[in-house]
Amino acid sequence: MDIEQDPAYQQMINGELYLESKPLSDLRNDVRTKLMRYNLIADSEERNEKLKSLMKSVGDRFFAEPTLYFSYGVNITIGNHFYANHDVMLCDEGKITIGNDVKFGPKVGLYTPKHPMDPAVRRTEAERVAPITIGNDVWIGGGASILPGVTLGNNVIVGAGSVVTHSFPDNVIVVGNPARILRKNEPQK
């Protein structure tokens, strides 16, 4: 089955409450197995070509240090000139869109799932997701977490260890938990 034809997949990417279906579970298990294998490849060029093949769309000059993790891959779109340091996690139950010239420090996490607040619903294992969008020329420092529904504008720097709970406009440096604007970051002329 083409995953996009799966009703649970459609509910998932539409942000509706969903339960993981057999096709989604099969895809996750297949991707998990391939990621474990690909992340062990010492040759950077071969490793990165194989990792790219698991994602929806990846531009030129993609480089990820071992280990890169994600849930499905089919919801990840990455522009040109992307770098991910060690142990980056992309929970792509929702769509993740990353612009051009983006760098992630080690242990950066992008998390699209939104687990229910109501414990009765949470016990069913149903969840919703919200997409994450990262603009161009963004640098996310080590250990930072980007939460569901966040959009980061162009030329944003996220300080190491920050927890980004809401969206930010272009040309700012954000730090803290929850992240807040530290100052403007206007491009040099």
mmCIF file of C-alpha atoms in Angstrom:
data_model
loop_
_atom_site.group_PDB
_atom_site.id
_atom_site.type_symbol
_atom_site.label_atom_id
_atom_site.label_comp_id
_atom_site.label_asym_id
_atom_site.label_seq_id
_atom_site.Cartn_x
_atom_site.Cartn_y
_atom_site.Cartn_z
ATOM 1 C CA MET A 1 0.000 0.000 0.000
ATOM 2 C CA ASP A 2 1.208 3.499 -0.845
ATOM 3 C CA ILE A 3 1.499 5.089 2.596
ATOM 4 C CA GLU A 4 -0.268 8.250 1.412
ATOM 5 C CA GLN A 5 -3.391 6.137 0.751
ATOM 6 C CA ASP A 6 -3.503 4.927 4.360
ATOM 7 C CA PRO A 7 -6.375 6.647 6.272
ATOM 8 C CA ALA A 8 -4.294 6.775 9.481
ATOM 9 C CA TYR A 9 -1.467 8.515 7.592
ATOM 10 C CA GLN A 10 -3.925 11.092 6.262
ATOM 11 C CA GLN A 11 -5.303 11.699 9.769
ATOM 12 C CA MET A 12 -1.741 11.989 11.078
ATOM 13 C CA ILE A 13 -0.508 14.600 8.623
ATOM 14 C CA ASN A 14 -3.805 16.510 8.865
ATOM 15 C CA GLY A 15 -3.247 16.983 12.589
ATOM 16 C CA GLU A 16 -6.244 14.838 13.542
ATOM 17 C CA LEU A 17 -6.283 12.373 16.425
ATOM 18 C CA TYR A 18 -4.989 9.073 15.024
ATOM 19 C CA LEU A 19 -3.739 5.640 15.984
ATOM 20 C CA GLU A 20 -0.746 4.149 14.196
ATOM 21 C CA SER A 21 -1.983 1.716 11.531
ATOM 22 C CA LYS A 22 -0.283 -1.463 10.345
ATOM 23 C CA PRO A 23 1.114 0.289 7.225
ATOM 24 C CA LEU A 24 2.542 3.083 9.425
ATOM 25 C CA SER A 25 3.955 0.574 11.889
ATOM 26 C CA ASP A 26 5.520 -1.412 9.056
ATOM 27 C CA LEU A 27 7.064 1.744 7.587
ATOM 28 C CA ARG A 28 8.434 2.816 10.997
ATOM 29 C CA ASN A 29 9.978 -0.621 11.562
ATOM 30 C CA ASP A 30 11.516 -0.688 8.073
ATOM 31 C CA VAL A 31 12.962 2.808 8.508
ATOM 32 C CA ARG A 32 14.246 1.971 12.021
ATOM 33 C CA THR A 33 16.062 -1.107 10.685
ATOM 34 C CA LYS A 34 17.618 0.842 7.807
ATOM 35 C CA LEU A 35 18.640 3.738 10.071
ATOM 36 C CA MET A 36 20.442 1.363 12.441
ATOM 37 C CA ARG A 37 22.334 -0.096 9.486
ATOM 38 C CA TYR A 38 23.029 3.177 7.649
ATOM 39 C CA ASN A 39 24.215 5.048 10.756
ATOM 40 C CA LEU A 40 27.011 2.465 11.137
ATOM 41 C CA ILE A 41 28.505 3.153 7.698
ATOM 42 C CA ALA A 42 31.918 4.782 8.182
ATOM 43 C CA ASP A 43 32.112 6.303 4.696
ATOM 44 C CA SER A 44 30.344 9.669 5.043
ATOM 45 C CA GLU A 45 29.317 9.967 1.400
ATOM 46 C CA GLU A 46 27.763 6.495 1.283
ATOM 47 C CA ARG A 47 26.066 6.944 4.682
ATOM 48 C CA ASN A 48 24.532 10.275 3.741
ATOM 49 C CA GLU A 49 23.296 9.071 0.333
ATOM 50 C CA LYS A 50 21.516 6.166 2.030
ATOM 51 C CA LEU A 51 20.016 8.441 4.705
ATOM 52 C CA LYS A 52 18.766 10.843 2.015
ATOM 53 C CA SER A 53 17.022 7.977 0.235
ATOM 54 C CA LEU A 54 14.746 7.485 3.277
ATOM 55 C CA MET A 55 13.429 11.056 3.291
ATOM 56 C CA LYS A 56 10.817 12.745 1.108
ATOM 57 C CA SER A 57 13.144 15.355 -0.363
ATOM 58 C CA VAL A 58 16.714 16.446 0.353
ATOM 59 C CA GLY A 59 18.702 19.103 -1.513
ATOM 60 C CA ASP A 60 22.387 19.295 -2.417
ATOM 61 C CA ARG A 61 25.195 19.184 0.144
ATOM 62 C CA PHE A 62 23.448 17.125 2.831
ATOM 63 C CA PHE A 63 25.686 15.900 5.660
ATOM 64 C CA ALA A 64 24.633 14.180 8.876
ATOM 65 C CA GLU A 65 27.054 12.836 11.441
ATOM 66 C CA PRO A 66 26.129 9.511 12.991
ATOM 67 C CA THR A 67 23.569 9.084 14.329
ATOM 68 C CA LEU A 68 20.537 10.614 12.660
ATOM 69 C CA TYR A 69 17.145 9.309 13.771
ATOM 70 C CA PHE A 70 13.637 9.860 12.460
ATOM 71 C CA SER A 71 10.274 8.129 12.602
ATOM 72 C CA TYR A 72 9.142 7.674 8.992
ATOM 73 C CA GLY A 73 11.237 9.907 6.737
ATOM 74 C CA VAL A 74 8.339 10.470 4.323
ATOM 75 C CA ASN A 75 7.404 13.706 6.108
ATOM 76 C CA ILE A 76 10.876 15.313 5.985
ATOM 77 C CA THR A 77 11.843 17.911 3.383
ATOM 78 C CA ILE A 78 15.324 19.469 3.618
ATOM 79 C CA GLY A 79 16.752 22.210 1.408
ATOM 80 C CA ASN A 80 20.310 22.692 0.150
ATOM 81 C CA HIS A 81 23.403 22.733 2.351
ATOM 82 C CA PHE A 82 22.231 21.005 5.523
ATOM 83 C CA TYR A 83 24.493 19.846 8.361
ATOM 84 C CA ALA A 84 23.463 17.786 11.389
ATOM 85 C CA ASN A 85 25.939 17.013 14.144
ATOM 86 C CA HIS A 86 25.772 13.781 16.186
ATOM 87 C CA ASP A 87 22.553 12.291 17.611
ATOM 88 C CA VAL A 88 19.932 14.457 15.892
ATOM 89 C CA MET A 89 16.288 13.321 16.303
ATOM 90 C CA LEU A 90 13.536 14.291 13.849
ATOM 91 C CA CYS A 91 10.161 12.959 15.054
ATOM 92 C CA ASP A 92 8.422 13.330 11.716
ATOM 93 C CA GLU A 93 4.965 12.055 12.513
ATOM 94 C CA GLY A 94 4.028 15.560 11.345
ATOM 95 C CA LYS A 95 5.664 17.331 8.437
ATOM 96 C CA ILE A 96 9.133 18.767 8.998
ATOM 97 C CA THR A 97 10.312 21.340 6.474
ATOM 98 C CA ILE A 98 13.896 22.619 6.739
ATOM 99 C CA GLY A 99 15.174 25.424 4.511
ATOM 100 C CA ASN A 100 18.551 26.061 2.902
ATOM 101 C CA ASP A 101 21.849 26.572 4.732
ATOM 102 C CA VAL A 102 20.684 25.105 8.049
ATOM 103 C CA LYS A 103 22.966 23.678 10.733
ATOM 104 C CA PHE A 104 22.017 21.571 13.765
ATOM 105 C CA GLY A 105 24.309 21.061 16.734
ATOM 106 C CA PRO A 106 24.572 17.685 18.480
ATOM 107 C CA LYS A 107 21.494 16.220 20.155
ATOM 108 C CA VAL A 108 19.032 18.630 18.513
ATOM 109 C CA GLY A 109 15.462 17.339 18.527
ATOM 110 C CA LEU A 110 12.464 18.322 16.398
ATOM 111 C CA TYR A 111 9.280 16.856 17.862
ATOM 112 C CA THR A 112 5.989 17.016 15.935
ATOM 113 C CA PRO A 113 3.807 14.711 18.151
ATOM 114 C CA LYS A 114 1.331 16.350 20.532
ATOM 115 C CA HIS A 115 0.270 13.776 23.087
ATOM 116 C CA PRO A 116 -3.229 14.307 24.531
ATOM 117 C CA MET A 117 -3.580 16.144 27.835
ATOM 118 C CA ASP A 118 -6.526 13.970 28.885
ATOM 119 C CA PRO A 119 -5.150 10.761 30.474
ATOM 120 C CA ALA A 120 -8.079 8.646 29.200
ATOM 121 C CA VAL A 121 -7.268 9.643 25.606
ATOM 122 C CA ARG A 122 -3.544 9.280 26.236
ATOM 123 C CA ARG A 123 -4.061 5.672 27.411
ATOM 124 C CA THR A 124 -5.518 4.836 23.978
ATOM 125 C CA GLU A 125 -2.109 5.739 22.440
ATOM 126 C CA ALA A 126 -3.852 8.144 20.070
ATOM 127 C CA GLU A 127 -2.010 11.364 19.320
ATOM 128 C CA ARG A 128 -2.041 14.432 17.115
ATOM 129 C CA VAL A 129 0.836 16.186 15.425
ATOM 130 C CA ALA A 130 1.698 19.712 14.364
ATOM 131 C CA PRO A 131 4.256 20.520 11.639
ATOM 132 C CA ILE A 132 7.614 22.185 12.208
ATOM 133 C CA THR A 133 9.073 24.636 9.695
ATOM 134 C CA ILE A 134 12.665 25.886 9.832
ATOM 135 C CA GLY A 135 13.596 28.816 7.579
ATOM 136 C CA ASN A 136 16.813 29.470 5.660
ATOM 137 C CA ASP A 137 20.164 30.258 7.313
ATOM 138 C CA VAL A 138 19.116 28.850 10.688
ATOM 139 C CA TRP A 139 21.566 27.547 13.284
ATOM 140 C CA ILE A 140 20.208 25.419 16.127
ATOM 141 C CA GLY A 141 22.641 24.909 19.006
ATOM 142 C CA GLY A 142 23.375 21.590 20.659
ATOM 143 C CA GLY A 143 20.703 20.001 22.798
ATOM 144 C CA ALA A 144 17.952 22.372 21.655
ATOM 145 C CA SER A 145 14.394 21.061 21.363
ATOM 146 C CA ILE A 146 11.876 22.371 18.832
ATOM 147 C CA LEU A 147 8.293 21.509 19.817
ATOM 148 C CA PRO A 148 5.174 20.813 17.692
ATOM 149 C CA GLY A 149 3.778 23.618 15.571
ATOM 150 C CA VAL A 150 6.876 25.837 15.699
ATOM 151 C CA THR A 151 7.987 27.910 12.717
ATOM 152 C CA LEU A 152 11.401 29.562 12.816
ATOM 153 C CA GLY A 153 11.965 32.385 10.358
ATOM 154 C CA ASN A 154 15.099 33.003 8.310
ATOM 155 C CA ASN A 155 18.420 33.775 9.987
ATOM 156 C CA VAL A 156 17.342 32.530 13.414
ATOM 157 C CA ILE A 157 19.891 31.257 15.923
ATOM 158 C CA VAL A 158 18.631 28.989 18.704
ATOM 159 C CA GLY A 159 20.951 28.848 21.716
ATOM 160 C CA ALA A 160 22.234 25.507 22.967
ATOM 161 C CA GLY A 161 19.851 23.731 25.315
ATOM 162 C CA SER A 162 16.892 25.966 24.458
ATOM 163 C CA VAL A 163 13.333 24.633 24.384
ATOM 164 C CA VAL A 164 11.415 26.355 21.588
ATOM 165 C CA THR A 165 7.701 26.220 22.435
ATOM 166 C CA HIS A 166 6.390 28.808 19.958
ATOM 167 C CA SER A 167 7.289 30.413 16.624
ATOM 168 C CA PHE A 168 9.812 33.212 16.054
ATOM 169 C CA PRO A 169 10.240 35.728 13.199
ATOM 170 C CA ASP A 170 13.282 36.313 10.988
ATOM 171 C CA ASN A 171 16.597 37.668 12.275
ATOM 172 C CA VAL A 172 16.502 36.838 15.985
ATOM 173 C CA ILE A 173 18.593 34.930 18.496
ATOM 174 C CA VAL A 174 16.468 32.899 20.910
ATOM 175 C CA VAL A 175 17.602 31.244 24.138
ATOM 176 C CA GLY A 176 16.208 29.609 27.257
ATOM 177 C CA ASN A 177 13.431 27.358 28.479
ATOM 178 C CA PRO A 178 11.010 28.362 27.217
ATOM 179 C CA ALA A 179 12.957 30.137 24.493
ATOM 180 C CA ARG A 180 12.626 33.910 24.263
ATOM 181 C CA ILE A 181 14.250 36.529 22.050
ATOM 182 C CA LEU A 182 17.658 37.501 23.364
ATOM 183 C CA ARG A 183 18.282 40.081 20.647
ATOM 184 C CA LYS A 184 17.958 40.891 16.956
ATOM 185 C CA ASN A 185 20.341 39.209 14.530
ATOM 186 C CA GLU A 186 20.343 41.429 11.466
ATOM 187 C CA PRO A 187 22.432 40.163 8.513
ATOM 188 C CA GLN A 188 25.716 41.998 7.923
ATOM 189 C CA LYS A 189 25.669 44.256 4.853
#
